[in-house]
Amino acid sequence: MNKHFLALFLVGFLTIPSLMSQRELTRSLSGTGTPNDSLNTGSTKVILSGKTKYTDYKIFSHDGAVSYIDTTLNIQKEYKFNYLRKDNFELLEFHNQGQTFNSLGYSFENLNQFPDIGFRAKQFSYFEIEDVKYYEVPTTTSEILYRTGLQQGQVVDALFTLNFSKRLNVSMSYKGLRSLGAYRQSLASNGNFRGTFHYTTKENQYEIKGHLTSQDFFNEESGGLTTSALNSFISDDPDFATRARLDVNLTDSENQFDSNRVYLEHSFKLVASKDTINNQDFSNLKIGHVFTNENKSYNFTQSAATTAIFGTANATDATDTDAKSRITNNEINLEFNSKYVLGKFKAKANYASYSYGYDTILNSNSTINKLKLEGSALSVGADWNAKIKNFKLNADASLTPGSGRLSGNYLKGEAIYEKDSLFALKGSLLISSKSSNFNTLLHQSTYDDYNWDNNFSSVNTRDLGFSFTSKWINAALNFTNIDNYTYFDENNAPQQFANQITYLKVKANKEFKFWKFALDNTVMYQNVSSGSSVFRVPDFVTRNTFYYTDYWFKGKPMLVNIGATFKYFTKYNANAYNPLLAEFTLQNDDQIGFPTVDVFFNAQVRRTRLYFKIDNVTSGFTDKNYFSAPNYPYRDFTIRFGLVWNWFI
């Protein structure tokens, strides 16, 4: 699939109906008496026409949670206006969007049941099953995000969804990026295609939903600045104000990560009863089936070996050097739902098979005696969801017996107490035991030092979390223990830590408002009391945004958001980036920690949100000590522009 052709097709496809609908939209909005149109104000139901309102435009997450298409402008939208379209408070960007991220904090609340291919530095913008959304809309709906790139290029994220009937929805989404970057060998070219459908029969007896994804991530890899170029950057040599003049360690290297996935989930209601009082389902028995087939591949290529960086190379004449993985999973489940047994209970059985490896030996000096890791496993488990007055209880458990690489166990439970709209208190527990990622077990390369065949123990993770959300303050605490923590050491080799990792993370957010001004503050404290030699995070991370919000012009046609964001993290031995492995590795030579100030001017006109931003505005007169990883400078003073535009036909 040609991602650039698809992006252009979607943009053109979305533009035509939008132009046709503008007159109708203007007519329907003018009758609402709402200067600042938005589909989700949180309290006011905005009428889009005589028959539709914002609650009709629904978004369904993987677990069935419902939200609504939101066209408002607020500070959270500012935080999410980036390539990931997520709040990246706990991430440290590389200078060019579409590159990887270093980690300022870690979360273990959403671990997968089975191991992954690895090469995790390539998967920050990867759409997992849980990231794909489904829709229900009364009218044809589209959204487009545009954001300028660095030097050359841009990001476009386009969505088109419609309901052929109230029971059948389809959607297509594509996010494409191409950005050259300010430094040599920094080109990023990525694409994420998602297609979804959701259908239910008239009496809701049969339901089916599914999605198809095709994702590719290409990066030129520079290996960071050379020693002399690094000195020129730090000393702020005016001859190298144009960053492309700085020499880099790699001049002909690139890596590629590709994936495609087919996901299908359907269920049939065997037994259903109706409550004669309120005509609502009060008990039913459903049988369901879930099918997943996911393929991933990774490849690092060079036209000539760089022995000064990666060591001795002894290549064979292999033409296919990709590391490939495939995981196929079939689940059969039986669900019983009744208010008389406190909610929904689902028993499930899974049969999963996997394959990971290479088609041939890549290094003539390699002693590896197997090309692939293959196997299958049967697991059993159950889900439980209940609501008792103001309490919500959720549990998900799975056990995969045996001694294979898919064996392990998984338990996640949470209890939520909500007091109307005043506050919510949540406690969660996660216990996981599973194999480390496949690339830590088996890896091949033309370079001698990057070939291994390991037999690691299962990684055991226990995470206890608490969170409190309210209009006064939001706070969260996580306490995590990890046994057999797997990492890449200073020599770029995978290792397992012999002792236990003990990790504490406390995070709090509070916003102060006065008149048209606000100060939004987020602070995170972290402590690694055991295992800090291999598990490294900054002690403190803070983000403080001071901004002004008001309507401009007569009739209040425009809402503006103007402000500045200060972000700082304390110095720590941040992990180094290895482009051959597409992983982060330990290093003990450099400490990273610096402040940044970003200035923004955002505006909303009807359903269009405009974004204008200046990144790292103080870089012109501060010390050149800002790095995303050793040898990889963070971005300089950069001006960005973009918009998010929704159409409802």
XYZ file of C-alpha atoms in Angstrom:
649
model
C 0.000 0.000 0.000
C 1.398 3.321 -1.033
C 0.920 5.446 2.069
C 1.457 8.789 0.330
C -1.163 8.011 -2.324
C -3.579 6.906 0.381
C -3.038 10.102 2.376
C -3.747 12.262 -0.679
C -6.811 10.179 -1.504
C -8.242 10.578 1.986
C -7.590 14.309 2.084
C -9.332 14.780 -1.241
C -12.163 12.459 -0.271
C -12.771 14.376 2.940
C -12.543 17.814 1.353
C -15.320 17.310 -1.223
C -18.160 16.561 1.226
C -16.944 19.254 3.572
C -17.287 21.940 0.903
C -20.755 20.686 0.039
C -21.841 20.794 3.681
C -20.602 24.229 4.724
C -23.822 26.042 3.798
C -25.940 23.533 5.733
C -23.617 23.676 8.743
C -23.726 27.459 8.837
C -27.515 27.429 8.678
C -27.902 24.873 11.481
C -25.328 26.502 13.745
C -26.720 29.992 13.366
C -29.917 28.839 15.022
C -28.263 27.479 18.132
C -27.322 30.788 19.680
C -23.933 29.301 20.624
C -21.027 31.507 19.467
C -18.446 28.825 20.191
C -19.794 25.646 18.653
C -18.646 22.469 20.304
C -19.934 18.954 20.378
C -18.828 18.196 23.909
C -19.019 21.035 26.383
C -19.297 18.734 29.360
C -22.578 20.215 30.557
C -24.478 21.812 27.654
C -26.043 19.724 24.919
C -25.277 21.610 21.733
C -27.883 21.027 19.039
C -26.253 20.407 15.663
C -29.551 20.361 13.802
C -33.177 19.814 14.637
C -32.587 16.119 15.403
C -28.939 15.615 16.378
C -26.893 16.576 19.419
C -23.324 15.977 20.507
C -24.158 12.772 22.434
C -25.191 11.164 19.135
C -21.591 11.241 17.844
C -20.113 8.358 19.826
C -16.635 6.881 20.048
C -16.253 3.345 21.413
C -12.961 2.180 22.830
C -11.818 -1.444 22.737
C -13.328 -2.206 26.150
C -16.682 -0.634 25.252
C -16.228 2.689 27.057
C -18.136 5.499 25.354
C -16.910 9.025 24.693
C -18.003 11.698 22.230
C -16.379 13.538 19.357
C -14.985 16.656 20.979
C -14.399 19.901 19.102
C -13.646 22.093 22.120
C -10.423 23.983 22.713
C -8.700 23.641 26.090
C -5.269 23.186 27.596
C -5.448 19.409 27.285
C -5.844 19.786 23.521
C -2.648 21.839 23.503
C -0.786 19.016 25.256
C -2.104 16.476 22.748
C -1.396 18.458 19.589
C 1.659 16.436 18.578
C 2.550 13.529 16.352
C 1.377 10.949 18.900
C -1.841 12.879 19.627
C -1.279 12.020 23.290
C -0.058 13.955 26.290
C 3.675 13.160 26.203
C 4.508 14.500 29.660
C 6.505 11.350 30.518
C 8.356 11.280 27.191
C 11.366 13.189 25.881
C 11.124 13.839 22.146
C 14.002 13.639 19.726
C 14.466 16.776 17.653
C 12.437 15.601 14.635
C 8.863 14.391 14.910
C 8.546 10.819 13.740
C 11.759 9.856 15.498
C 11.754 7.966 18.771
C 11.341 9.123 22.398
C 13.401 8.696 25.523
C 11.449 7.858 28.680
C 11.100 10.188 31.656
C 8.731 7.792 33.410
C 7.293 4.298 33.031
C 3.819 2.802 33.277
C 3.059 -0.876 33.876
C -0.706 -0.673 34.160
C -1.408 -1.966 30.635
C 1.013 -4.818 30.028
C 0.102 -7.254 27.272
C -0.476 -10.892 28.068
C 2.052 -12.172 25.503
C 5.596 -11.030 24.622
C 6.242 -8.731 21.673
C 8.796 -8.753 18.861
C 10.689 -5.940 20.624
C 12.536 -3.104 18.859
C 10.523 -0.880 21.173
C 12.052 2.430 20.071
C 10.126 2.040 16.798
C 6.747 1.491 18.432
C 5.924 4.682 20.342
C 3.469 5.682 17.601
C 2.254 2.126 16.994
C -1.508 1.522 17.174
C -2.168 -1.443 19.457
C -5.530 -3.204 19.536
C -6.571 -0.992 22.457
C -5.745 2.182 20.479
C -8.182 1.545 17.621
C -11.532 3.324 18.001
C -14.997 2.477 16.696
C -17.772 4.949 15.974
C -21.507 5.514 15.829
C -22.571 8.721 14.084
C -25.979 9.907 12.809
C -24.383 11.794 9.903
C -21.217 11.361 7.874
C -18.332 12.598 10.013
C -14.729 13.428 9.236
C -11.733 14.962 10.923
C -8.389 16.088 9.626
C -5.283 17.080 11.536
C -2.461 18.919 9.814
C 0.863 19.844 11.392
C 3.987 21.231 9.771
C 7.147 19.156 9.788
C 10.722 20.128 10.545
C 12.557 21.668 7.547
C 10.474 19.796 4.965
C 7.320 17.738 5.334
C 4.170 17.552 7.412
C 1.822 15.324 9.404
C -1.700 14.550 8.216
C -4.128 12.461 10.274
C -7.476 11.986 8.518
C -10.628 10.201 9.699
C -13.779 9.391 7.728
C -16.686 7.510 9.312
C -20.353 6.953 8.527
C -23.266 4.779 9.561
C -25.046 3.005 6.705
C -27.734 2.409 9.308
C -27.916 2.871 13.064
C -26.538 -0.664 13.427
C -23.664 -0.577 10.887
C -20.693 1.789 11.055
C -17.497 1.838 9.024
C -14.480 4.116 9.347
C -11.155 4.742 7.628
C -8.237 6.566 9.215
C -4.755 7.322 7.993
C -1.925 9.143 9.692
C 0.994 9.953 7.436
C 4.213 11.759 8.293
C 7.252 12.890 6.366
C 9.739 15.232 8.019
C 13.319 15.872 6.944
C 14.727 17.122 10.252
C 17.372 19.746 10.977
C 20.343 17.350 11.256
C 21.764 15.008 8.658
C 20.295 11.523 8.339
C 17.162 12.437 10.303
C 14.411 11.822 7.756
C 11.266 10.221 9.190
C 8.529 8.783 6.978
C 5.733 6.905 8.752
C 2.207 5.736 8.006
C -0.661 4.279 10.062
C -3.784 3.016 8.281
C -6.812 1.836 10.273
C -10.096 0.540 8.899
C -12.922 -0.473 11.248
C -16.494 -1.736 11.149
C -19.149 -2.399 13.790
C -22.506 -4.122 13.216
C -25.374 -5.342 15.414
C -28.611 -7.025 14.407
C -31.955 -5.376 15.034
C -32.576 -7.085 18.388
C -28.873 -6.910 19.359
C -28.714 -10.699 19.315
C -25.605 -10.796 17.136
C -22.773 -8.267 17.245
C -19.571 -8.123 15.239
C -16.741 -5.606 15.059
C -13.245 -5.642 13.714
C -10.389 -3.673 12.271
C -7.529 -3.875 9.827
C -4.280 -1.991 10.356
C -1.249 -1.487 8.142
C 1.615 0.447 9.705
C 5.120 1.326 8.541
C 7.873 3.379 10.175
C 10.975 4.411 8.245
C 13.868 6.410 9.693
C 17.251 7.464 8.456
C 19.654 6.938 11.351
C 22.525 9.304 12.116
C 23.992 7.614 15.189
C 24.178 11.052 16.820
C 26.825 13.731 16.455
C 30.511 12.946 16.156
C 32.839 14.067 18.958
C 34.007 17.174 17.099
C 30.468 18.080 16.020
C 29.275 17.630 19.587
C 31.906 20.090 20.812
C 30.850 22.582 18.141
C 27.208 22.265 19.239
C 27.932 22.673 22.950
C 30.255 25.643 22.386
C 27.607 27.263 20.153
C 29.997 27.721 17.259
C 28.293 30.212 14.877
C 29.683 28.358 11.868
C 27.328 25.486 12.724
C 24.141 27.422 13.404
C 22.796 25.538 10.390
C 22.598 22.114 12.001
C 22.977 20.198 8.741
C 26.648 21.251 8.744
C 27.360 19.129 11.829
C 28.879 15.715 11.125
C 27.071 12.574 12.281
C 28.354 9.076 13.017
C 26.312 7.254 10.383
C 25.816 8.491 6.838
C 24.060 5.607 5.053
C 22.016 3.815 7.723
C 18.268 3.382 7.979
C 15.779 1.129 9.707
C 12.259 0.037 8.844
C 9.492 -1.400 11.019
C 6.331 -2.753 9.356
C 3.191 -4.352 10.689
C -0.264 -5.485 9.664
C -3.050 -6.815 11.843
C -6.486 -8.359 11.369
C -8.788 -8.262 14.382
C -12.303 -9.717 14.557
C -14.632 -9.956 17.555
C -18.196 -11.254 17.404
C -20.793 -12.665 19.792
C -24.221 -14.307 19.674
C -26.800 -14.025 22.423
C -28.017 -17.533 23.245
C -30.448 -16.640 25.995
C -32.025 -13.263 26.690
C -34.802 -12.161 28.971
C -36.770 -8.962 29.216
C -37.687 -7.245 32.431
C -41.437 -6.718 32.185
C -41.259 -3.601 34.358
C -38.805 -1.445 32.459
C -38.301 -3.540 29.306
C -34.556 -3.784 29.785
C -32.304 -6.804 29.440
C -31.684 -8.150 32.901
C -30.011 -11.437 32.045
C -28.448 -12.981 28.983
C -26.013 -15.658 27.944
C -23.646 -14.943 25.053
C -21.050 -16.988 23.237
C -18.224 -15.082 21.581
C -15.155 -15.494 19.437
C -12.135 -13.199 19.047
C -9.562 -13.654 16.287
C -6.257 -11.788 16.046
C -3.489 -12.193 13.503
C -0.588 -9.746 13.782
C 2.620 -9.677 11.747
C 5.608 -7.441 12.468
C 9.025 -7.087 10.850
C 12.155 -5.028 11.486
C 15.213 -4.354 9.357
C 18.394 -2.286 9.755
C 20.343 -1.658 6.550
C 23.612 -0.005 5.516
C 25.420 0.221 2.216
C 28.752 -0.235 4.037
C 29.587 -1.487 7.536
C 30.509 1.052 10.256
C 32.945 -0.972 12.341
C 34.020 2.035 14.416
C 30.505 2.198 15.876
C 29.214 -1.384 15.915
C 32.370 -3.500 15.770
C 33.516 -6.199 13.356
C 31.132 -7.248 10.603
C 31.055 -10.546 8.707
C 28.094 -10.550 6.380
C 26.767 -13.459 4.376
C 25.115 -13.059 0.995
C 21.611 -13.110 2.522
C 19.086 -10.965 0.680
C 16.356 -11.050 3.350
C 17.624 -9.715 6.679
C 14.278 -8.934 8.322
C 13.402 -10.135 11.785
C 9.789 -11.297 11.497
C 7.161 -12.198 14.047
C 3.635 -13.541 13.801
C 1.173 -14.088 16.621
C -2.229 -15.662 15.947
C -4.754 -15.880 18.732
C -8.225 -17.439 18.838
C -10.433 -16.886 21.862
C -13.734 -18.563 22.699
C -15.722 -17.004 25.514
C -19.001 -17.464 27.321
C -20.538 -14.388 28.921
C -23.342 -14.126 31.447
C -24.749 -10.730 32.268
C -27.298 -10.115 35.002
C -27.966 -7.441 37.568
C -28.841 -10.219 40.001
C -25.298 -11.651 39.915
C -23.643 -8.241 40.197
C -22.778 -7.521 36.616
C -21.033 -9.311 33.772
C -18.943 -12.455 34.032
C -17.017 -13.901 31.091
C -15.127 -17.200 30.971
C -12.616 -17.476 28.133
C -10.156 -19.887 26.559
C -7.370 -18.869 24.172
C -5.248 -20.792 21.736
C -2.244 -18.745 20.577
C 0.619 -19.613 18.253
C 3.725 -17.596 17.498
C 6.703 -17.515 15.184
C 9.705 -15.206 15.386
C 13.047 -15.256 13.668
C 14.962 -15.068 10.408
C 14.993 -16.891 7.084
C 18.752 -17.469 7.021
C 21.998 -16.920 8.936
C 23.180 -13.310 8.506
C 26.695 -13.515 9.994
C 29.332 -15.987 8.791
C 30.889 -16.060 12.288
C 27.584 -16.731 14.018
C 27.264 -19.743 16.322
C 23.482 -19.531 16.427
C 22.025 -22.950 15.676
C 18.380 -22.011 15.197
C 16.671 -19.502 12.969
C 13.221 -19.249 14.545
C 11.388 -19.390 17.841
C 8.057 -21.147 17.367
C 5.370 -22.584 19.576
C 1.778 -22.497 20.752
C -0.079 -22.391 24.040
C -3.534 -22.776 25.530
C -4.678 -20.340 28.195
C -7.819 -19.985 30.287
C -9.177 -16.973 32.094
C -12.131 -14.856 33.114
C -13.351 -11.245 33.158
C -15.697 -9.705 35.696
C -17.351 -6.288 35.619
C -19.794 -5.137 38.270
C -21.395 -1.983 39.625
C -22.709 -1.723 43.184
C -24.173 1.705 43.881
C -21.194 4.077 43.570
C -18.636 1.281 43.238
C -17.320 -0.239 40.026
C -15.337 -3.469 40.134
C -13.350 -4.827 37.169
C -11.135 -7.892 36.990
C -9.293 -9.667 34.184
C -7.337 -12.873 34.784
C -5.564 -15.341 32.523
C -3.355 -18.376 33.075
C -1.143 -20.006 30.449
C 0.300 -23.215 31.945
C 3.390 -25.008 30.704
C 7.023 -24.121 30.156
C 6.898 -22.527 26.701
C 7.647 -18.912 25.835
C 3.956 -17.974 25.969
C 3.444 -19.479 29.417
C 2.720 -17.175 32.314
C -0.105 -15.509 34.147
C -1.917 -12.209 34.104
C -4.211 -10.599 36.686
C -5.546 -7.075 36.663
C -8.156 -5.788 39.057
C -9.494 -2.357 39.873
C -12.057 -0.843 42.211
C -13.531 2.592 41.489
C -15.636 4.743 43.784
C -17.391 7.726 42.210
C -19.217 10.365 44.224
C -21.531 11.932 41.682
C -19.391 14.363 39.676
C -17.378 15.541 42.690
C -14.547 13.022 42.771
C -13.469 9.487 41.843
C -11.131 7.214 43.774
C -9.501 4.238 42.056
C -7.318 1.394 43.269
C -5.684 -1.088 40.887
C -3.522 -4.189 41.062
C -1.608 -5.845 38.248
C 0.330 -9.119 38.469
C 2.066 -10.356 35.344
C 4.517 -13.103 34.483
C 5.615 -13.505 30.885
C 8.627 -13.939 28.629
C 10.787 -10.973 27.709
C 10.501 -9.645 24.168
C 11.629 -11.916 21.357
C 14.547 -9.741 20.222
C 16.204 -10.211 23.638
C 16.052 -13.992 23.157
C 17.200 -14.272 19.547
C 18.874 -11.671 17.371
C 21.023 -11.760 14.249
C 23.178 -9.122 12.599
C 26.067 -8.838 10.210
C 27.971 -7.379 13.189
C 29.539 -10.042 15.417
C 28.575 -8.437 18.725
C 24.876 -8.344 17.862
C 24.198 -12.062 17.601
C 22.711 -13.937 20.564
C 20.509 -16.846 21.517
C 19.343 -16.490 25.128
C 17.169 -18.525 27.441
C 15.901 -15.896 29.876
C 13.554 -16.423 32.806
C 10.063 -14.925 32.809
C 9.747 -11.270 33.777
C 7.524 -10.913 36.858
C 5.804 -7.563 37.368
C 3.593 -6.420 40.249
C 2.039 -2.951 40.150
C -0.143 -1.402 42.842
C -1.812 1.875 41.917
C -4.082 4.511 43.438
C -5.577 7.578 41.798
C -7.826 10.427 42.861
C -9.564 12.740 40.393
C -11.667 15.754 41.268
C -12.228 19.380 40.367
C -9.710 20.305 43.076
C -6.737 18.061 42.271
C -5.781 14.968 40.309
C -3.205 12.630 41.811
C -1.869 9.124 41.164
C 0.563 6.797 42.909
C 2.091 3.607 41.525
C 4.347 1.187 43.355
C 6.017 -1.405 41.105
C 8.188 -4.471 41.733
C 9.917 -6.296 38.862
C 11.850 -9.567 39.004
C 14.141 -10.615 36.139
C 13.961 -7.142 34.608
C 15.367 -7.378 31.065
C 17.439 -4.530 29.642
C 20.265 -3.745 27.215
C 23.564 -3.049 28.965
C 26.410 -0.635 28.163
C 27.715 -3.124 25.575
C 24.328 -3.231 23.820
C 23.665 -6.810 24.898
C 20.443 -7.995 26.569
C 20.715 -8.888 30.253
C 18.444 -9.827 33.125
C 18.820 -8.062 36.457
C 19.542 -10.555 39.239
C 17.844 -8.499 41.963
C 14.442 -6.870 42.261
C 13.455 -3.489 40.806
C 11.481 -1.342 43.258
C 9.959 1.722 41.607
C 7.745 4.449 43.078
C 5.974 7.067 40.945
C 3.801 9.872 42.316
C 2.097 12.291 39.953
C -0.197 15.246 40.664
C -1.991 17.886 38.614
C -3.659 21.087 39.797
C -4.962 24.060 37.836
C -5.496 27.515 39.323
C -7.850 29.943 37.564
C -8.327 33.675 38.019
C -10.485 35.729 35.690
C -9.303 34.909 32.153
C -5.969 33.471 33.279
C -4.982 30.010 34.439
C -1.915 28.170 35.694
C -1.872 24.426 35.027
C 0.719 22.454 37.008
C 1.795 18.816 36.691
C 4.533 17.391 38.920
C 5.948 13.873 39.016
C 8.270 12.418 41.654
C 10.058 9.092 41.108
C 12.263 6.933 43.271
C 14.038 3.663 42.465
C 15.010 2.276 45.862
C 16.341 -0.975 44.421
C 17.801 -1.509 40.969
C 18.720 2.080 40.110
C 21.884 0.815 38.405
C 19.786 -0.553 35.528
C 16.410 1.198 35.889
C 16.947 4.934 35.526
C 14.513 7.821 35.728
C 14.788 11.487 36.769
C 13.760 12.267 40.339
C 11.466 15.134 39.375
C 9.591 16.147 36.231
C 7.468 19.295 36.188
C 5.321 21.071 33.623
C 3.767 24.485 34.316
C 1.569 26.274 31.803
C 0.429 29.859 32.261
C -2.221 30.843 29.739
C -4.965 33.286 28.848
C -8.393 32.317 27.478
C -11.020 34.656 26.042
C -13.435 35.245 23.182
C -12.325 37.757 20.592
C -14.260 40.037 18.233
C -17.886 41.090 18.243
C -20.309 38.229 18.600
C -17.590 36.015 20.112
C -16.767 34.079 16.931
C -13.277 33.095 18.106
C -11.999 31.531 21.318
C -8.272 32.045 21.889
C -5.800 30.277 24.106
C -2.438 32.049 24.538
C 0.305 30.999 26.899
C 3.680 29.483 27.663
C 4.686 26.047 28.964
C 7.718 25.489 31.164
C 8.995 21.914 31.443
C 11.960 20.658 33.426
C 13.389 17.334 34.579
C 16.312 16.747 36.920
C 19.563 15.319 35.601
C 19.949 11.566 35.310
C 21.886 9.010 33.267
C 19.381 8.843 30.448
C 19.521 5.766 28.272
C 21.429 5.905 24.996
C 19.767 5.162 21.677
C 21.071 2.316 19.528
C 19.764 2.619 15.941
C 20.815 -0.903 14.961
C 18.729 -2.464 17.738
C 16.049 0.225 17.765
C 16.346 0.003 21.540
C 17.604 2.162 24.396
C 20.692 0.963 26.260
C 22.438 1.826 29.505
C 25.225 4.406 29.590
C 27.218 5.932 32.449
C 29.048 8.836 30.785
C 26.428 11.556 30.297
C 23.732 13.061 32.458
C 20.769 14.799 30.853
C 18.369 17.266 32.444
C 17.290 20.709 31.215
C 14.396 23.191 31.097
C 12.425 24.213 28.017
C 9.909 26.971 27.377
C 7.324 26.673 24.599
C 5.005 29.518 23.574
C 1.646 28.885 21.927
C -1.252 30.760 20.344
C -4.316 28.588 19.739
C -7.746 29.579 18.471
C -11.104 27.987 17.774
C -13.566 29.131 15.112
C -16.644 26.914 15.027
C -15.281 23.389 14.605
C -11.780 24.388 13.557
C -8.924 24.547 16.054
C -5.833 26.458 14.933
C -2.447 25.907 16.590
C 0.637 28.101 16.410
C 3.598 27.111 18.558
C 7.236 28.038 19.149
C 9.279 25.183 20.621
C 12.251 25.780 22.949
C 11.940 29.552 22.643
C 14.861 30.219 25.029
C 17.392 28.099 23.136
C 18.891 31.136 21.394
C 20.415 32.555 24.574
C 20.802 29.571 26.932
C 23.568 26.980 27.189
C 23.501 24.245 24.592
C 22.969 21.495 27.139
C 19.675 20.130 25.846
C 19.798 16.541 24.617
C 17.203 13.844 24.004
C 19.849 11.139 24.436
C 23.653 11.176 24.502
C 24.911 12.699 21.206
C 21.349 13.523 20.092
C 20.513 17.224 20.615
C 16.952 18.232 21.380
C 15.335 20.640 18.915
C 16.327 24.313 18.700
C 13.986 27.277 18.349
C 11.266 25.935 16.035
C 8.013 27.440 14.759
C 5.103 25.056 14.163
C 1.650 25.558 12.688
C -1.318 23.224 12.451
C -5.049 22.711 12.694
C -7.735 20.178 13.540
C -10.937 20.428 11.505
C -14.180 18.457 11.936
C -17.034 18.169 9.444
C -20.482 16.754 10.137
C -22.643 16.326 7.064
